[in-house]
PDB file of C-alpha atoms in Angstrom:
ATOM      1  CA  MET A   1      80.776  50.989 142.724  1.00 29.00           C
ATOM      2  CA  LYS A   2      83.991  50.297 140.740  1.00 32.00           C
ATOM      3  CA  LYS A   3      82.093  50.642 137.448  1.00 35.00           C
ATOM      4  CA  ALA A   4      80.490  53.922 138.608  1.00 29.00           C
ATOM      5  CA  ILE A   5      83.894  55.381 139.512  1.00 26.00           C
ATOM      6  CA  LYS A   6      85.355  54.333 136.153  1.00 34.00           C
ATOM      7  CA  MET A   7      82.413  55.838 134.257  1.00 30.00           C
ATOM      8  CA  LEU A   8      82.757  59.069 136.241  1.00 24.00           C
ATOM      9  CA  ALA A   9      86.489  59.202 135.454  1.00 30.00           C
ATOM     10  CA  VAL A  10      85.792  58.628 131.756  1.00 35.00           C
ATOM     11  CA  ALA A  11      83.142  61.367 131.828  1.00 28.00           C
ATOM     12  CA  PHE A  12      85.619  63.831 133.389  1.00 26.00           C
ATOM     13  CA  VAL A  13      88.215  63.046 130.724  1.00 34.00           C
ATOM     14  CA  ALA A  14      85.620  63.359 127.960  1.00 36.00           C
ATOM     15  CA  MET A  15      84.769  66.846 129.217  1.00 30.00           C
ATOM     16  CA  GLY A  16      88.398  67.872 128.809  1.00 39.00           C
ATOM     17  CA  MET A  17      89.445  67.423 132.421  1.00 29.00           C
ATOM     18  CA  THR A  18      92.447  65.221 133.048  1.00 32.00           C
ATOM     19  CA  PHE A  19      91.887  62.540 135.648  1.00 29.00           C
ATOM     20  CA  ALA A  20      94.726  60.132 136.443  1.00 33.00           C
ATOM     21  CA  SER A  21      96.463  61.115 133.227  1.00 35.00           C
ATOM     22  CA  CYS A  22      99.275  63.239 131.933  1.00 39.00           C
ATOM     23  CA  THR A  23      98.419  65.800 129.265  1.00 43.00           C
ATOM     24  CA  LYS A  24     100.936  67.897 127.419  1.00 48.00           C
ATOM     25  CA  GLU A  25     100.948  70.224 124.466  1.00 46.00           C
ATOM     26  CA  THR A  26     104.015  70.099 122.307  1.00 46.00           C
ATOM     27  CA  THR A  27     105.029  72.430 119.531  1.00 44.00           C
ATOM     28  CA  ASN A  28     107.095  71.184 116.617  1.00 43.00           C
ATOM     29  CA  PRO A  29     108.325  74.106 114.461  1.00 40.00           C
ATOM     30  CA  ASP A  30     109.907  71.737 111.924  1.00 41.00           C
ATOM     31  CA  ASN A  31     106.709  69.866 111.123  1.00 41.00           C
ATOM     32  CA  ASN A  32     106.050  70.210 107.394  1.00 40.00           C
ATOM     33  CA  ASN A  33     102.792  68.285 107.597  1.00 41.00           C
ATOM     34  CA  ASP A  34     100.376  71.092 106.738  1.00 40.00           C
ATOM     35  CA  ASN A  35      97.557  70.383 104.318  1.00 40.00           C
ATOM     36  CA  ASN A  36      97.078  74.088 103.672  1.00 39.00           C
ATOM     37  CA  ASN A  37     100.768  74.776 103.027  1.00 36.00           C
ATOM     38  CA  PRO A  38     102.358  71.719 101.364  1.00 38.00           C
ATOM     39  CA  GLY A  39     106.141  71.789 101.598  1.00 37.00           C
ATOM     40  CA  GLY A  40     106.064  74.876 103.826  1.00 35.00           C
ATOM     41  CA  SER A  41     107.528  75.069 107.299  1.00 35.00           C
ATOM     42  CA  THR A  42     104.784  75.451 109.876  1.00 51.00           C
ATOM     43  CA  SER A  43     104.434  74.790 113.562  1.00 63.00           C
ATOM     44  CA  SER A  44     102.330  71.991 114.925  1.00 72.00           C
ATOM     45  CA  THR A  45     100.707  71.761 118.329  1.00 92.00           C
ATOM     46  CA  ILE A  46      99.721  68.265 119.368  1.00 96.00           C
ATOM     47  CA  VAL A  47      97.601  67.814 122.470  1.00 93.00           C
ATOM     48  CA  TYR A  48      98.625  64.437 123.915  1.00 93.00           C
ATOM     49  CA  THR A  49      97.241  62.537 126.900  1.00 89.00           C
ATOM     50  CA  ASN A  50      98.753  59.345 128.226  1.00 90.00           C
ATOM     51  CA  LEU A  51      96.248  57.629 130.510  1.00 88.00           C
ATOM     52  CA  ALA A  52      98.105  56.681 133.692  1.00 89.00           C
ATOM     53  CA  THR A  53      95.370  54.126 134.245  1.00 90.00           C
ATOM     54  CA  PRO A  54      94.176  52.812 130.870  1.00 92.00           C
ATOM     55  CA  ALA A  55      90.422  52.947 130.227  1.00 89.00           C
ATOM     56  CA  THR A  56      89.071  49.417 129.873  1.00 91.00           C
ATOM     57  CA  TYR A  57      85.617  48.495 128.596  1.00 91.00           C
ATOM     58  CA  SER A  58      84.176  44.968 128.622  1.00 91.00           C
ATOM     59  CA  ASN A  59      80.930  42.985 128.784  1.00 85.00           C
ATOM     60  CA  GLY A  60      78.007  45.383 128.614  1.00 83.00           C
ATOM     61  CA  GLU A  61      79.947  48.549 129.475  1.00 85.00           C
ATOM     62  CA  HIS A  62      79.328  51.845 127.714  1.00 81.00           C
ATOM     63  CA  GLY A  63      81.106  55.173 127.900  1.00 80.00           C
ATOM     64  CA  PHE A  64      82.608  58.127 126.089  1.00 73.00           C
ATOM     65  CA  ILE A  65      86.015  57.746 124.509  1.00 61.00           C
ATOM     66  CA  PRO A  66      88.475  59.570 126.754  1.00 57.00           C
ATOM     67  CA  GLY A  67      89.878  62.842 125.497  1.00 52.00           C
ATOM     68  CA  THR A  68      87.475  63.619 122.727  1.00 53.00           C
ATOM     69  CA  SER A  69      84.893  66.357 122.928  1.00 52.00           C
ATOM     70  CA  ALA A  70      82.111  65.329 125.279  1.00 50.00           C
ATOM     71  CA  GLY A  71      79.500  63.407 123.357  1.00 58.00           C
ATOM     72  CA  ASP A  72      81.422  62.973 120.086  1.00 71.00           C
ATOM     73  CA  PHE A  73      81.985  59.223 120.475  1.00 78.00           C
ATOM     74  CA  ASN A  74      80.613  56.448 122.644  1.00 81.00           C
ATOM     75  CA  ILE A  75      81.950  52.932 123.165  1.00 86.00           C
ATOM     76  CA  SER A  76      79.514  50.095 123.528  1.00 87.00           C
ATOM     77  CA  VAL A  77      80.641  46.552 124.359  1.00 91.00           C
ATOM     78  CA  GLU A  78      77.745  44.257 123.626  1.00 87.00           C
ATOM     79  CA  SER A  79      78.373  40.962 125.430  1.00 75.00           C
ATOM     80  CA  ASP A  80      79.400  38.271 122.960  1.00 77.00           C
ATOM     81  CA  TYR A  81      78.196  40.356 120.018  1.00 86.00           C
ATOM     82  CA  ALA A  82      80.396  43.342 119.149  1.00 92.00           C
ATOM     83  CA  ILE A  83      82.470  46.312 120.244  1.00 93.00           C
ATOM     84  CA  LEU A  84      80.970  49.378 118.596  1.00 91.00           C
ATOM     85  CA  ILE A  85      82.031  53.007 118.435  1.00 89.00           C
ATOM     86  CA  SER A  86      79.048  55.290 117.973  1.00 85.00           C
ATOM     87  CA  VAL A  87      79.519  58.732 116.443  1.00 84.00           C
ATOM     88  CA  TYR A  88      77.028  61.287 117.736  1.00 79.00           C
ATOM     89  CA  GLU A  89      78.233  64.760 116.875  1.00 81.00           C
ATOM     90  CA  GLN A  90      78.086  66.420 113.474  1.00 81.00           C
ATOM     91  CA  GLY A  91      81.594  66.732 112.048  1.00 85.00           C
ATOM     92  CA  ALA A  92      83.001  63.848 114.115  1.00 89.00           C
ATOM     93  CA  GLY A  93      84.020  60.493 112.645  1.00 91.00           C
ATOM     94  CA  VAL A  94      86.349  57.502 112.869  1.00 93.00           C
ATOM     95  CA  VAL A  95      88.632  56.069 110.174  1.00 94.00           C
ATOM     96  CA  THR A  96      86.864  53.037 108.728  1.00 93.00           C
ATOM     97  CA  THR A  97      86.700  50.524 105.922  1.00 87.00           C
ATOM     98  CA  PRO A  98      83.216  50.383 104.378  1.00 74.00           C
ATOM     99  CA  ALA A  99      81.346  47.128 105.021  1.00 70.00           C
ATOM    100  CA  THR A 100      77.862  45.704 104.515  1.00 64.00           C
ATOM    101  CA  ASP A 101      76.272  46.040 107.965  1.00 68.00           C
ATOM    102  CA  TYR A 102      78.523  48.367 109.949  1.00 74.00           C
ATOM    103  CA  ASP A 103      81.537  50.243 108.676  1.00 88.00           C
ATOM    104  CA  GLN A 104      84.585  48.662 110.308  1.00 93.00           C
ATOM    105  CA  VAL A 105      87.115  50.679 112.316  1.00 95.00           C
ATOM    106  CA  THR A 106      90.449  50.475 110.510  1.00 95.00           C
ATOM    107  CA  LEU A 107      93.405  49.116 112.491  1.00 97.00           C
ATOM    108  CA  LEU A 108      96.025  51.824 111.902  1.00 97.00           C
ATOM    109  CA  GLN A 109      99.746  51.277 112.428  1.00 98.00           C
ATOM    110  CA  GLU A 110     102.075  53.839 113.984  1.00 98.00           C
ATOM    111  CA  ASN A 111     102.848  56.781 111.645  1.00 98.00           C
ATOM    112  CA  ALA A 112      99.733  56.234 109.497  1.00 98.00           C
ATOM    113  CA  GLU A 113      98.494  59.615 108.266  1.00 98.00           C
ATOM    114  CA  ILE A 114      95.100  60.734 109.617  1.00 98.00           C
ATOM    115  CA  GLY A 115      93.621  63.728 107.826  1.00 97.00           C
ATOM    116  CA  ALA A 116      91.259  65.025 105.170  1.00 96.00           C
ATOM    117  CA  SER A 117      92.084  62.185 102.750  1.00 95.00           C
ATOM    118  CA  SER A 118      91.242  59.449 105.313  1.00 95.00           C
ATOM    119  CA  HIS A 119      87.930  57.579 104.952  1.00 93.00           C
ATOM    120  CA  PHE A 120      85.783  58.684 107.892  1.00 92.00           C
ATOM    121  CA  THR A 121      82.438  57.278 108.928  1.00 89.00           C
ATOM    122  CA  SER A 122      80.078  59.557 110.755  1.00 83.00           C
ATOM    123  CA  ASP A 123      77.245  57.040 110.897  1.00 68.00           C
ATOM    124  CA  TYR A 124      75.735  56.035 114.193  1.00 73.00           C
ATOM    125  CA  SER A 125      77.766  52.847 114.852  1.00 84.00           C
ATOM    126  CA  CYS A 126      81.092  51.552 113.562  1.00 89.00           C
ATOM    127  CA  GLU A 127      82.293  48.023 114.289  1.00 91.00           C
ATOM    128  CA  LEU A 128      85.611  47.660 116.120  1.00 93.00           C
ATOM    129  CA  TYR A 129      85.309  43.919 116.821  1.00 94.00           C
ATOM    130  CA  SER A 130      82.823  41.097 116.312  1.00 92.00           C
ATOM    131  CA  ASP A 131      82.864  37.427 115.336  1.00 90.00           C
ATOM    132  CA  ALA A 132      82.678  38.613 111.712  1.00 89.00           C
ATOM    133  CA  TYR A 133      85.335  41.377 112.037  1.00 92.00           C
ATOM    134  CA  THR A 134      88.470  40.224 113.872  1.00 95.00           C
ATOM    135  CA  ALA A 135      91.229  42.465 112.439  1.00 96.00           C
ATOM    136  CA  TRP A 136      91.745  44.029 115.890  1.00 97.00           C
ATOM    137  CA  ASN A 137      91.569  40.876 118.020  1.00 96.00           C
ATOM    138  CA  GLY A 138      94.740  40.394 120.061  1.00 97.00           C
ATOM    139  CA  LYS A 139      96.324  43.506 118.574  1.00 98.00           C
ATOM    140  CA  THR A 140      97.312  46.965 119.696  1.00 98.00           C
ATOM    141  CA  GLY A 141      96.976  49.763 117.156  1.00 98.00           C
ATOM    142  CA  TYR A 142      95.514  53.178 116.520  1.00 98.00           C
ATOM    143  CA  ILE A 143      91.962  54.394 115.965  1.00 96.00           C
ATOM    144  CA  GLY A 144      91.968  57.489 113.779  1.00 96.00           C
ATOM    145  CA  PHE A 145      89.307  60.103 114.435  1.00 94.00           C
ATOM    146  CA  LYS A 146      88.182  63.603 113.651  1.00 94.00           C
ATOM    147  CA  MET A 147      86.239  65.849 115.984  1.00 90.00           C
ATOM    148  CA  LYS A 148      84.894  69.355 116.021  1.00 88.00           C
ATOM    149  CA  LYS A 149      86.417  71.741 118.510  1.00 87.00           C
ATOM    150  CA  ASP A 150      85.490  75.411 118.582  1.00 88.00           C
ATOM    151  CA  GLY A 151      83.664  74.908 115.274  1.00 90.00           C
ATOM    152  CA  ALA A 152      86.686  73.474 113.411  1.00 93.00           C
ATOM    153  CA  ILE A 153      87.816  69.940 112.505  1.00 94.00           C
ATOM    154  CA  HIS A 154      90.749  68.434 114.419  1.00 95.00           C
ATOM    155  CA  TYR A 155      92.296  65.057 113.571  1.00 96.00           C
ATOM    156  CA  GLY A 156      93.531  62.627 116.195  1.00 95.00           C
ATOM    157  CA  TRP A 157      94.301  59.086 117.253  1.00 96.00           C
ATOM    158  CA  MET A 158      93.686  56.744 120.174  1.00 93.00           C
ATOM    159  CA  LYS A 159      96.041  53.900 121.048  1.00 96.00           C
ATOM    160  CA  ALA A 160      93.886  50.861 121.743  1.00 96.00           C
ATOM    161  CA  LYS A 161      93.999  47.110 122.220  1.00 97.00           C
ATOM    162  CA  VAL A 162      91.235  44.581 121.635  1.00 97.00           C
ATOM    163  CA  GLN A 163      91.274  41.204 123.335  1.00 95.00           C
ATOM    164  CA  GLY A 164      88.038  39.392 122.622  1.00 92.00           C
ATOM    165  CA  TYR A 165      85.206  41.555 123.899  1.00 93.00           C
ATOM    166  CA  THR A 166      87.494  43.835 125.930  1.00 94.00           C
ATOM    167  CA  LEU A 167      88.775  47.186 124.669  1.00 95.00           C
ATOM    168  CA  THR A 168      91.608  49.062 126.384  1.00 95.00           C
ATOM    169  CA  ILE A 169      92.554  52.652 125.519  1.00 93.00           C
ATOM    170  CA  TYR A 170      96.060  53.725 126.576  1.00 94.00           C
ATOM    171  CA  GLY A 171      96.179  57.309 125.396  1.00 92.00           C
ATOM    172  CA  TYR A 172      95.176  59.729 122.702  1.00 92.00           C
ATOM    173  CA  ALA A 173      96.275  62.852 120.895  1.00 94.00           C
ATOM    174  CA  TYR A 174      94.830  65.371 118.504  1.00 94.00           C
ATOM    175  CA  GLU A 175      96.318  68.058 116.320  1.00 96.00           C
ATOM    176  CA  GLY A 176      95.720  71.436 117.950  1.00 95.00           C
ATOM    177  CA  THR A 177      95.804  73.179 114.578  1.00 96.00           C
ATOM    178  CA  ALA A 178      92.438  72.893 112.826  1.00 96.00           C
ATOM    179  CA  ASN A 179      92.280  70.919 109.556  1.00 96.00           C
ATOM    180  CA  LYS A 180      95.870  69.706 109.938  1.00 97.00           C
ATOM    181  CA  SER A 181      96.658  65.995 109.631  1.00 97.00           C
ATOM    182  CA  ILE A 182      98.392  63.963 112.333  1.00 98.00           C
ATOM    183  CA  LYS A 183     100.377  60.734 112.281  1.00 98.00           C
ATOM    184  CA  ALA A 184      99.156  57.872 114.451  1.00 98.00           C
ATOM    185  CA  GLY A 185     101.244  57.771 117.602  1.00 98.00           C
ATOM    186  CA  ALA A 186     102.652  61.304 117.188  1.00 97.00           C
ATOM    187  CA  THR A 187     103.059  63.126 120.489  1.00 95.00           C
ATOM    188  CA  LYS A 188     105.114  66.113 119.325  1.00 90.00           C
TER     189      LYS A 188
END
């Protein structure tokens, strides 16, 4: 029953409904981080959600990543094998480092730029953790992503922690202005 409730909560969040979370839009008129107007003063609207109860995935659990468009991404924790992020929707992707078998989700630090120049993988599965890829193990960092919303690309981040075969997501944000980069951890 507990797993069913958690999956339902994750599904609500993935559909854009907030459930046990705090969502806010902030506007920053001094943000000069506009790919279409370098050096110009533009406003930025970041849609930020802090999960009051972090989403945790472990042994054999699957679910959508909270806060992204429904169906864009799916988390799969394969018991004692790997934590994978699957990308389903055209135009969506996660920031990765190319590898032989699966592209590996890059562990981003706070303030890392996520935008058009980032290396995104839109393949079916990207490796977040396995015995062969341990960059995330025991660490908290940011997963960079892009998603399509209303037919346009929006860049975002998720704050996550990996501890063995358990993934916890604490919150996420995306740039409300299409095709505009965002810094990992930015909330305004």
